[in-house]
mmCIF file of C-alpha atoms in Angstrom:
data_model
loop_
_atom_site.group_PDB
_atom_site.id
_atom_site.type_symbol
_atom_site.label_atom_id
_atom_site.label_comp_id
_atom_site.label_asym_id
_atom_site.label_seq_id
_atom_site.Cartn_x
_atom_site.Cartn_y
_atom_site.Cartn_z
ATOM 1 C CA MET R 18 -0.177 0.158 -0.073
ATOM 2 C CA LYS R 19 2.881 2.421 1.030
ATOM 3 C CA LYS R 20 4.669 1.308 -2.282
ATOM 4 C CA LYS R 21 1.435 2.094 -4.179
ATOM 5 C CA ILE R 22 1.087 5.445 -2.516
ATOM 6 C CA LYS R 23 4.654 6.448 -3.132
ATOM 7 C CA ASP R 24 4.316 5.380 -7.051
ATOM 8 C CA ASN R 25 1.134 7.888 -7.323
ATOM 9 C CA GLU R 26 3.370 10.667 -5.621
ATOM 10 C CA THR R 27 5.981 10.095 -8.000
ATOM 11 C CA GLU R 28 3.682 10.112 -11.038
ATOM 12 C CA ASN R 29 1.824 13.224 -9.702
ATOM 13 C CA THR R 30 5.521 14.817 -9.064
ATOM 14 C CA VAL R 31 6.532 14.011 -12.684
ATOM 15 C CA HIS R 32 3.024 15.202 -14.093
ATOM 16 C CA ASN R 33 3.553 18.413 -12.331
ATOM 17 C CA ILE R 34 6.889 18.738 -13.840
ATOM 18 C CA GLU R 35 5.748 18.409 -17.057
ATOM 19 C CA GLU R 36 2.933 20.747 -16.820
ATOM 20 C CA SER R 37 5.316 23.250 -15.201
ATOM 21 C CA SER R 38 7.519 22.544 -18.323
ATOM 22 C CA GLU R 39 4.622 23.033 -20.716
ATOM 23 C CA ILE R 40 3.626 26.592 -19.150
ATOM 24 C CA GLY R 41 7.311 27.713 -19.016
ATOM 25 C CA GLU R 42 7.786 26.772 -22.670
ATOM 26 C CA LYS R 43 4.429 28.751 -23.360
ATOM 27 C CA GLU R 44 5.292 31.767 -21.417
ATOM 28 C CA LEU R 45 8.607 31.695 -23.199
ATOM 29 C CA ARG R 46 6.960 31.737 -26.473
ATOM 30 C CA GLU R 47 4.608 34.063 -25.670
ATOM 31 C CA LYS R 48 7.404 36.359 -24.593
ATOM 32 C CA ARG R 49 9.518 36.088 -27.522
ATOM 33 C CA LEU R 50 6.349 36.634 -29.611
ATOM 34 C CA LYS R 51 6.003 39.947 -27.845
ATOM 35 C CA ARG R 52 9.218 40.904 -28.525
ATOM 36 C CA ARG R 53 9.287 40.006 -32.147
ATOM 37 C CA LYS R 54 6.035 41.995 -32.407
ATOM 38 C CA ARG R 55 7.603 45.038 -30.324
ATOM 39 C CA GLN R 56 10.922 44.751 -32.759
ATOM 40 C CA ARG R 57 8.806 44.628 -35.804
ATOM 41 C CA PHE R 58 6.864 47.788 -34.442
ATOM 42 C CA TRP R 59 10.016 49.791 -33.593
ATOM 43 C CA ASP R 60 11.558 48.709 -37.228
ATOM 44 C CA ARG R 61 8.378 49.989 -38.875
ATOM 45 C CA VAL R 62 8.657 53.253 -36.900
ATOM 46 C CA ALA R 63 12.390 53.401 -37.711
ATOM 47 C CA GLY R 64 11.493 52.835 -41.129
ATOM 48 C CA PHE R 65 8.763 55.392 -41.671
ATOM 49 C CA ILE R 66 11.128 58.113 -40.145
ATOM 50 C CA ILE R 67 13.962 57.127 -42.462
ATOM 51 C CA VAL R 68 11.549 57.342 -45.566
ATOM 52 C CA THR R 69 9.970 60.560 -44.338
ATOM 53 C CA GLY R 70 13.376 61.926 -43.690
ATOM 54 C CA LEU R 71 14.365 61.017 -47.430
ATOM 55 C CA VAL R 72 11.398 62.288 -48.877
ATOM 56 C CA VAL R 73 11.501 65.707 -46.814
ATOM 57 C CA GLY R 74 15.103 65.989 -47.476
ATOM 58 C CA CYS R 75 14.467 65.460 -51.373
ATOM 59 C CA ALA R 76 11.543 67.837 -51.155
ATOM 60 C CA CYS R 77 13.733 70.720 -49.616
ATOM 61 C CA LEU R 78 16.730 69.978 -51.935
ATOM 62 C CA THR R 79 14.278 70.129 -54.948
ATOM 63 C CA LEU R 80 12.728 73.718 -53.319
ATOM 64 C CA GLU R 81 16.274 75.296 -52.905
ATOM 65 C CA TYR R 82 17.075 74.231 -56.552
ATOM 66 C CA ILE R 83 14.124 75.867 -57.691
ATOM 67 C CA ILE R 84 14.709 79.032 -55.643
ATOM 68 C CA VAL R 85 18.438 79.327 -56.609
ATOM 69 C CA LYS R 86 18.155 78.183 -60.188
ATOM 70 C CA GLY R 87 14.373 79.642 -60.911
ATOM 71 C CA PRO R 88 13.240 82.771 -62.793
ATOM 72 C CA SER R 89 13.368 84.962 -59.363
ATOM 73 C CA PRO R 90 16.849 86.721 -58.663
ATOM 74 C CA ALA R 91 14.900 88.699 -55.898
ATOM 75 C CA LEU R 92 13.764 85.321 -54.127
ATOM 76 C CA ARG R 93 17.183 83.585 -54.884
ATOM 77 C CA ASP R 94 19.343 86.568 -53.313
ATOM 78 C CA MET R 95 16.970 86.691 -50.211
ATOM 79 C CA PHE R 96 17.089 83.193 -49.607
ATOM 80 C CA ILE R 97 20.962 83.087 -49.817
ATOM 81 C CA SER R 98 21.326 86.256 -47.627
ATOM 82 C CA THR R 99 18.773 84.443 -45.067
ATOM 83 C CA MET R 100 21.211 81.485 -44.956
ATOM 84 C CA ASP R 101 24.497 83.428 -44.987
ATOM 85 C CA GLU R 102 23.108 85.231 -41.645
ATOM 86 C CA THR R 103 22.855 82.017 -39.595
ATOM 87 C CA ARG R 104 25.712 80.255 -38.169
ATOM 88 C CA ARG R 105 24.853 76.491 -39.175
ATOM 89 C CA PHE R 106 23.362 76.956 -42.439
ATOM 90 C CA LYS R 107 25.754 79.058 -44.275
ATOM 91 C CA PHE R 108 26.784 75.870 -46.211
ATOM 92 C CA ILE R 109 23.341 75.384 -48.012
ATOM 93 C CA PRO R 110 23.716 77.805 -50.834
ATOM 94 C CA GLN R 111 26.794 75.914 -51.698
ATOM 95 C CA ILE R 112 24.991 72.647 -52.623
ATOM 96 C CA PHE R 113 23.828 74.102 -56.108
ATOM 97 C CA LEU R 114 25.920 77.237 -56.751
ATOM 98 C CA THR R 115 29.579 77.520 -57.250
ATOM 99 C CA ALA R 116 32.003 79.942 -55.279
ATOM 100 C CA ASP R 117 32.216 82.495 -57.862
ATOM 101 C CA GLU R 118 28.211 82.542 -58.718
ATOM 102 C CA LEU R 119 27.887 82.852 -54.743
ATOM 103 C CA LYS R 120 30.604 85.741 -54.616
ATOM 104 C CA GLU R 121 28.503 87.761 -57.288
ATOM 105 C CA ILE R 122 25.065 87.220 -55.631
ATOM 106 C CA ARG R 123 26.281 88.171 -52.333
ATOM 107 C CA ALA R 124 28.481 91.271 -53.400
ATOM 108 C CA VAL R 125 26.527 94.460 -52.299
ATOM 109 C CA GLU R 126 27.831 97.894 -52.625
ATOM 110 C CA GLU R 127 30.125 99.128 -49.777
ATOM 111 C CA MET R 128 28.873 101.775 -47.781
ATOM 112 C CA ASP R 129 30.598 105.219 -47.199
ATOM 113 C CA LYS R 130 32.588 104.985 -44.123
ATOM 114 C CA ASP R 131 32.823 108.516 -43.604
ATOM 115 C CA ILE R 132 29.547 108.930 -41.457
ATOM 116 C CA SER R 133 29.289 111.168 -38.564
ATOM 117 C CA THR R 134 26.497 112.039 -36.191
ATOM 118 C CA ASP R 135 25.172 115.378 -36.461
ATOM 119 C CA THR R 136 24.439 116.085 -32.473
ATOM 120 C CA SER R 137 22.496 119.090 -33.050
ATOM 121 C CA LEU R 138 19.502 117.064 -34.643
ATOM 122 C CA ILE R 139 19.104 115.486 -31.079
ATOM 123 C CA ASN R 140 17.720 117.292 -28.211
ATOM 124 C CA VAL R 141 17.369 115.216 -25.332
ATOM 125 C CA HIS R 142 15.515 117.925 -23.417
ATOM 126 C CA ALA R 143 12.569 118.477 -26.042
ATOM 127 C CA GLN R 144 10.593 116.321 -23.962
ATOM 128 C CA ASP R 145 10.506 118.724 -21.318
ATOM 129 C CA GLU R 146 9.427 121.448 -23.775
ATOM 130 C CA ASN R 147 6.437 119.335 -25.180
ATOM 131 C CA SER R 148 4.062 117.483 -22.963
ATOM 132 C CA GLY R 149 2.266 116.058 -25.784
ATOM 133 C CA GLY R 150 -1.415 116.639 -27.065
ATOM 134 C CA GLU R 151 -4.255 116.714 -24.837
ATOM 135 C CA ASP R 152 -4.984 112.781 -24.962
ATOM 136 C CA GLY R 153 -1.186 112.624 -23.578
ATOM 137 C CA ARG R 154 0.176 111.565 -27.161
ATOM 138 C CA ASP R 155 3.625 112.277 -28.218
ATOM 139 C CA ASP R 156 4.455 113.406 -31.549
ATOM 140 C CA TYR R 157 4.857 109.752 -32.364
ATOM 141 C CA GLY R 158 1.445 108.663 -31.181
ATOM 142 C CA LEU R 159 2.853 107.016 -28.159
ATOM 143 C CA VAL R 160 1.593 107.570 -24.464
ATOM 144 C CA ASP R 161 3.623 106.922 -21.065
ATOM 145 C CA GLU R 162 0.585 105.900 -19.336
ATOM 146 C CA ASP R 163 2.133 104.611 -16.118
ATOM 147 C CA GLY R 164 4.660 107.768 -16.273
ATOM 148 C CA ASP R 165 7.591 105.653 -15.696
ATOM 149 C CA GLY R 166 9.454 106.769 -18.475
ATOM 150 C CA VAL R 167 9.247 103.511 -20.548
ATOM 151 C CA ILE R 168 6.754 102.716 -23.351
ATOM 152 C CA PHE R 169 6.291 99.271 -24.736
ATOM 153 C CA VAL R 170 5.003 98.839 -28.199
ATOM 154 C CA ASP R 171 3.750 95.817 -30.004
ATOM 155 C CA ILE R 172 5.087 95.933 -33.886
ATOM 156 C CA LYS R 173 3.328 93.932 -36.590
ATOM 157 C CA GLY R 174 4.529 93.913 -40.167
ATOM 158 C CA ASN R 175 4.044 92.192 -43.406
ATOM 159 C CA GLY R 176 5.042 88.318 -42.106
ATOM 160 C CA PHE R 177 6.656 89.547 -38.852
ATOM 161 C CA VAL R 178 6.138 90.432 -35.467
ATOM 162 C CA GLY R 179 7.992 92.473 -33.244
ATOM 163 C CA TYR R 180 8.367 94.492 -29.908
ATOM 164 C CA MET R 181 9.720 97.945 -28.996
ATOM 165 C CA LEU R 182 10.814 99.483 -25.908
ATOM 166 C CA VAL R 183 10.731 103.515 -25.779
ATOM 167 C CA ILE R 184 13.106 104.610 -23.357
ATOM 168 C CA LEU R 185 12.480 108.379 -22.948
ATOM 169 C CA ASP R 186 15.470 109.262 -20.986
ATOM 170 C CA PRO R 187 18.792 108.275 -23.051
ATOM 171 C CA THR R 188 20.870 108.678 -19.908
ATOM 172 C CA ARG R 189 19.097 105.796 -18.508
ATOM 173 C CA VAL R 190 20.598 103.587 -21.204
ATOM 174 C CA PHE R 191 24.006 101.846 -20.573
ATOM 175 C CA VAL R 192 25.810 98.730 -21.908
ATOM 176 C CA GLY R 193 26.221 95.678 -19.514
ATOM 177 C CA MET R 194 29.495 93.363 -19.666
ATOM 178 C CA PRO R 195 29.992 89.761 -18.116
ATOM 179 C CA ASP R 196 31.528 89.489 -14.835
ATOM 180 C CA SER R 197 35.291 88.715 -16.515
ATOM 181 C CA TYR R 198 35.865 89.838 -19.849
ATOM 182 C CA GLY R 199 37.172 87.066 -22.395
ATOM 183 C CA GLY R 200 35.364 84.304 -20.468
ATOM 184 C CA VAL R 201 31.627 83.382 -20.804
ATOM 185 C CA GLY R 202 28.869 85.720 -21.662
ATOM 186 C CA LEU R 203 25.669 86.105 -19.487
ATOM 187 C CA ARG R 204 22.154 85.661 -20.622
ATOM 188 C CA LEU R 205 19.960 88.813 -21.018
ATOM 189 C CA ASP R 206 18.002 88.062 -17.584
ATOM 190 C CA GLU R 207 21.405 87.774 -15.774
ATOM 191 C CA TYR R 208 22.662 91.001 -17.079
ATOM 192 C CA VAL R 209 19.366 92.508 -15.739
ATOM 193 C CA ASP R 210 19.944 90.972 -12.414
ATOM 194 C CA LYS R 211 23.839 92.050 -12.134
ATOM 195 C CA TYR R 212 23.129 95.524 -12.855
ATOM 196 C CA ASP R 213 19.685 95.573 -11.283
ATOM 197 C CA ALA R 214 18.048 96.816 -14.668
ATOM 198 C CA LEU R 215 14.521 97.241 -15.698
ATOM 199 C CA GLY R 216 15.261 95.467 -19.117
ATOM 200 C CA GLY R 217 17.165 95.638 -22.341
ATOM 201 C CA ILE R 218 17.902 94.205 -25.381
ATOM 202 C CA ASN R 219 21.117 92.035 -26.771
ATOM 203 C CA ALA R 220 23.764 94.073 -28.220
ATOM 204 C CA GLY R 221 26.891 93.173 -29.983
ATOM 205 C CA GLY R 222 28.571 90.177 -31.653
ATOM 206 C CA PHE R 223 31.048 87.960 -30.279
ATOM 207 C CA ARG R 224 33.904 85.869 -31.421
ATOM 208 C CA ASP R 225 33.278 82.400 -31.596
ATOM 209 C CA ASP R 226 36.804 80.874 -32.608
ATOM 210 C CA GLY R 227 35.709 77.377 -31.201
ATOM 211 C CA GLY R 228 32.305 77.203 -32.297
ATOM 212 C CA GLY R 229 31.031 77.025 -28.676
ATOM 213 C CA GLY R 230 29.075 80.182 -28.621
ATOM 214 C CA LEU R 231 30.337 81.080 -25.160
ATOM 215 C CA GLY R 232 29.588 84.472 -25.932
ATOM 216 C CA GLY R 233 32.553 86.152 -23.778
ATOM 217 C CA ILE R 234 34.673 88.225 -26.352
ATOM 218 C CA PRO R 235 32.987 91.132 -28.139
ATOM 219 C CA GLU R 236 33.546 91.269 -31.711
ATOM 220 C CA GLY R 237 35.003 94.831 -32.392
ATOM 221 C CA ILE R 238 35.287 97.703 -30.070
ATOM 222 C CA ALA R 239 33.085 97.518 -26.796
ATOM 223 C CA ILE R 240 32.863 100.412 -24.377
ATOM 224 C CA ILE R 241 31.360 99.933 -21.001
ATOM 225 C CA ASP R 242 31.082 102.675 -18.517
ATOM 226 C CA GLY R 243 33.905 104.616 -20.039
ATOM 227 C CA VAL R 244 36.381 101.892 -20.350
ATOM 228 C CA VAL R 245 37.302 100.686 -23.714
ATOM 229 C CA TYR R 246 37.843 96.880 -24.810
ATOM 230 C CA ASN R 247 39.349 95.635 -28.117
ATOM 231 C CA ALA R 248 40.689 98.970 -28.723
ATOM 232 C CA ASP R 249 42.768 97.990 -31.645
ATOM 233 C CA ALA R 250 39.835 96.469 -33.370
ATOM 234 C CA GLY R 251 38.904 98.434 -36.657
ATOM 235 C CA PRO R 252 35.203 99.755 -37.337
ATOM 236 C CA ALA R 253 33.909 96.318 -38.724
ATOM 237 C CA ASN R 254 30.356 96.781 -40.176
ATOM 238 C CA GLY R 255 29.438 99.619 -37.698
ATOM 239 C CA PHE R 256 29.294 101.062 -34.094
ATOM 240 C CA ALA R 257 26.471 102.187 -31.939
ATOM 241 C CA GLY R 258 27.293 104.227 -28.771
ATOM 242 C CA PHE R 259 26.085 106.896 -26.379
ATOM 243 C CA ASP R 260 28.191 109.959 -25.419
ATOM 244 C CA LYS R 261 28.428 111.485 -22.102
ATOM 245 C CA ASP R 262 24.975 113.648 -22.945
ATOM 246 C CA GLY R 263 23.042 110.572 -24.107
ATOM 247 C CA VAL R 264 23.184 111.088 -27.779
ATOM 248 C CA LEU R 265 23.557 108.107 -29.787
ATOM 249 C CA HIS R 266 26.056 107.903 -32.527
ATOM 250 C CA VAL R 267 26.401 105.582 -35.321
ATOM 251 C CA GLY R 268 28.864 105.147 -37.794
ATOM 252 C CA PHE R 269 32.103 103.445 -38.787
ATOM 253 C CA TYR R 270 34.191 104.560 -35.350
ATOM 254 C CA SER R 271 37.720 103.675 -34.429
ATOM 255 C CA TYR R 272 39.045 103.908 -30.801
ATOM 256 C CA ASP R 273 40.059 107.626 -31.779
ATOM 257 C CA ASP R 274 36.750 108.586 -32.991
ATOM 258 C CA CYS R 275 35.152 107.156 -29.980
ATOM 259 C CA VAL R 276 37.189 109.202 -27.776
ATOM 260 C CA ALA R 277 36.841 112.379 -29.543
ATOM 261 C CA CYS R 278 32.975 111.897 -29.282
ATOM 262 C CA ASN R 279 33.268 111.186 -25.614
ATOM 263 C CA ILE R 280 31.393 107.991 -26.211
ATOM 264 C CA VAL R 281 30.783 106.108 -22.896
ATOM 265 C CA ASN R 282 28.711 103.308 -23.617
ATOM 266 C CA GLY R 283 28.810 101.537 -27.137
ATOM 267 C CA VAL R 284 29.394 98.346 -29.085
ATOM 268 C CA SER R 285 30.476 97.406 -32.321
ATOM 269 C CA PHE R 286 28.099 95.942 -34.931
ATOM 270 C CA GLY R 287 26.033 96.698 -38.166
ATOM 271 C CA PRO R 288 25.165 97.630 -40.512
ATOM 272 C CA ILE R 289 24.076 101.531 -39.906
ATOM 273 C CA LEU R 290 20.362 101.653 -40.908
ATOM 274 C CA ILE R 291 19.493 105.371 -40.343
ATOM 275 C CA SER R 292 22.083 108.163 -40.248
ATOM 276 C CA ASN R 293 21.005 111.827 -39.629
ATOM 277 C CA GLY R 294 17.389 111.089 -40.338
ATOM 278 C CA GLU R 295 18.265 109.384 -43.629
ATOM 279 C CA PRO R 296 17.937 105.532 -44.279
ATOM 280 C CA THR R 297 20.636 103.644 -45.748
ATOM 281 C CA PRO R 298 20.132 102.962 -49.277
ATOM 282 C CA SER R 299 18.932 99.165 -50.372
ATOM 283 C CA GLU R 300 21.589 98.542 -52.495
ATOM 284 C CA TYR R 301 23.933 98.538 -49.235
ATOM 285 C CA LEU R 302 21.895 95.954 -47.542
ATOM 286 C CA SER R 303 21.374 92.324 -47.854
ATOM 287 C CA THR R 304 18.085 90.987 -48.202
ATOM 288 C CA GLY R 305 17.969 88.130 -45.859
ATOM 289 C CA VAL R 306 14.884 87.385 -43.594
ATOM 290 C CA ASN R 307 15.937 86.534 -39.959
ATOM 291 C CA PRO R 308 15.359 87.614 -36.389
ATOM 292 C CA ARG R 309 16.422 91.345 -35.762
ATOM 293 C CA THR R 310 17.567 93.523 -33.152
ATOM 294 C CA ALA R 311 18.460 97.195 -33.506
ATOM 295 C CA ILE R 312 18.685 100.521 -31.283
ATOM 296 C CA ALA R 313 18.131 103.968 -32.488
ATOM 297 C CA GLN R 314 17.191 107.474 -31.348
ATOM 298 C CA ARG R 315 14.433 109.902 -31.718
ATOM 299 C CA ALA R 316 15.156 113.549 -32.288
ATOM 300 C CA ASP R 317 13.821 114.466 -28.775
ATOM 301 C CA GLY R 318 16.479 111.736 -27.305
ATOM 302 C CA ALA R 319 14.273 108.976 -26.661
ATOM 303 C CA VAL R 320 15.998 105.556 -27.336
ATOM 304 C CA LEU R 321 14.142 102.817 -29.445
ATOM 305 C CA MET R 322 15.124 99.495 -28.341
ATOM 306 C CA LEU R 323 13.522 97.126 -31.233
ATOM 307 C CA VAL R 324 13.328 93.316 -31.638
ATOM 308 C CA ILE R 325 11.919 91.508 -34.402
ATOM 309 C CA ASP R 326 10.757 87.301 -34.167
ATOM 310 C CA GLY R 327 12.214 85.216 -36.892
ATOM 311 C CA ARG R 328 12.084 81.316 -37.719
ATOM 312 C CA GLN R 329 8.812 80.893 -35.837
ATOM 313 C CA VAL R 330 5.059 79.902 -37.231
ATOM 314 C CA HIS R 331 4.156 83.473 -36.197
ATOM 315 C CA SER R 332 7.074 85.383 -37.437
ATOM 316 C CA ILE R 333 9.260 84.452 -40.258
ATOM 317 C CA GLY R 334 11.669 87.488 -39.787
ATOM 318 C CA ALA R 335 12.285 90.857 -41.138
ATOM 319 C CA LYS R 336 14.472 92.227 -44.020
ATOM 320 C CA TYR R 337 16.878 95.141 -42.992
ATOM 321 C CA GLN R 338 14.565 97.404 -44.986
ATOM 322 C CA ASP R 339 11.636 96.207 -42.694
ATOM 323 C CA VAL R 340 13.423 97.400 -39.562
ATOM 324 C CA ILE R 341 14.332 100.507 -41.208
ATOM 325 C CA ASP R 342 10.583 101.531 -42.041
ATOM 326 C CA VAL R 343 9.629 100.502 -38.705
ATOM 327 C CA LEU R 344 12.103 102.816 -36.945
ATOM 328 C CA LEU R 345 11.375 105.779 -39.211
ATOM 329 C CA ASP R 346 7.731 105.300 -38.324
ATOM 330 C CA TYR R 347 8.363 105.905 -34.722
ATOM 331 C CA GLY R 348 10.752 108.790 -35.343
ATOM 332 C CA ALA R 349 14.338 107.374 -35.596
ATOM 333 C CA VAL R 350 17.035 109.851 -36.867
ATOM 334 C CA ASN R 351 20.006 107.548 -36.235
ATOM 335 C CA ALA R 352 19.742 103.905 -35.862
ATOM 336 C CA CYS R 353 22.318 100.788 -35.917
ATOM 337 C CA ASN R 354 21.613 97.005 -36.469
ATOM 338 C CA MET R 355 22.528 94.792 -33.578
ATOM 339 C CA ASP R 356 23.337 90.960 -33.421
ATOM 340 C CA GLY R 357 20.131 89.082 -34.686
ATOM 341 C CA GLY R 358 19.327 85.365 -35.451
ATOM 342 C CA SER R 359 19.348 83.218 -32.048
ATOM 343 C CA SER R 360 20.842 86.300 -29.785
ATOM 344 C CA THR R 361 17.842 88.229 -30.598
ATOM 345 C CA VAL R 362 16.420 88.952 -27.249
ATOM 346 C CA MET R 363 14.363 91.528 -25.411
ATOM 347 C CA TYR R 364 13.952 91.209 -21.445
ATOM 348 C CA TYR R 365 11.179 93.253 -19.926
ATOM 349 C CA GLU R 366 9.234 93.205 -16.540
ATOM 350 C CA ASP R 367 10.700 90.226 -15.224
ATOM 351 C CA ARG R 368 10.195 88.042 -18.344
ATOM 352 C CA TYR R 369 11.517 87.496 -22.018
ATOM 353 C CA VAL R 370 9.240 89.258 -24.465
ATOM 354 C CA ASN R 371 10.136 87.630 -27.636
ATOM 355 C CA SER R 372 10.413 84.034 -28.724
ATOM 356 C CA CYS R 373 14.241 83.255 -28.894
ATOM 357 C CA SER R 374 14.983 81.350 -32.299
ATOM 358 C CA ALA R 375 17.843 79.273 -30.478
ATOM 359 C CA GLU R 376 17.220 75.407 -31.541
ATOM 360 C CA ASN R 377 16.636 74.436 -27.898
ATOM 361 C CA GLY R 378 14.487 77.779 -27.395
ATOM 362 C CA GLN R 379 16.815 78.955 -24.550
ATOM 363 C CA PRO R 380 18.473 82.546 -24.717
ATOM 364 C CA ARG R 381 22.186 82.242 -25.261
ATOM 365 C CA PRO R 382 25.102 83.994 -23.369
ATOM 366 C CA LEU R 383 25.876 87.233 -24.665
ATOM 367 C CA PRO R 384 29.003 89.355 -24.696
ATOM 368 C CA ASP R 385 27.236 92.515 -23.818
ATOM 369 C CA ALA R 386 23.860 94.148 -23.802
ATOM 370 C CA PHE R 387 22.017 97.486 -23.981
ATOM 371 C CA LEU R 388 20.261 98.063 -20.496
ATOM 372 C CA PHE R 389 18.238 100.760 -18.992
ATOM 373 C CA ARG R 390 17.978 101.722 -15.273
#
């Protein structure tokens, strides 16, 4: 009897082992099947992405070929100028055009370097003499509603949107620099915090020899609170700086010019957009469409800080001529273009006003900034 019980137990054990083995194999097959299904799914996703990328790439190349080889020289020139003003996509026009062709297309007439600012056209006390109309509007249709001396204006143009700050007292405007010259630049909000400023815009360009975009070394002459940096640098594409009386000078200034004009805050960049009330002729300007930053001054001394969004769904960007037109509409007598593209930023009332066009959407380090107290 005991032997029979043991035999039954042995048979049950063997049966249980066989069942467990069958269950294990079944689970293993199911796991393998699920794994294969997942693999096939991701293979399809990868294939779709690759095919889509190839289709989009081919479409982009076809579109570029039509633009650069098509019947519209104006569209071609605008496309090439737009690419040239970027740091990452300058190579694109080289795909279908030779170096000689690009050189001819890119050529613009050279501006007269002998530009000097007529300071008699600027009267920084004109606002004291003219309190505006009955509704409080000044000669340019603007109202300082809260009386803080700063007016914020929304700008809308053909294919672009922008933002402008009008600082009525030009002596409130100055240039900020990073903690250490030649190191890493600061974001615009960091400049505002460092100087306890109310706001500002990006200013000049920076040397980027290693391609890291650290923004610590200004390109060209920079003057911060009367101290001159890169004094040996030439006039580059232009210069914009305020003298001790708050008058904005624009031109191709050397170190000696800056000293002679008593410049206390200024940076190098360009091109010059308006000089002594006269807009720069279009033949001296490229036709690219990009994010833009500019600084200008009205006849009554008020400073105009302008940024225009670009490379965005809501705003593709602006040409230099667009910037000139906006500034003239608001009374600019002198104006200079500042660094644009992904450097274009405006900070006011504890926030970034515009949409940064950087790949990650984050403001980049800047070598300097125009700020106001």
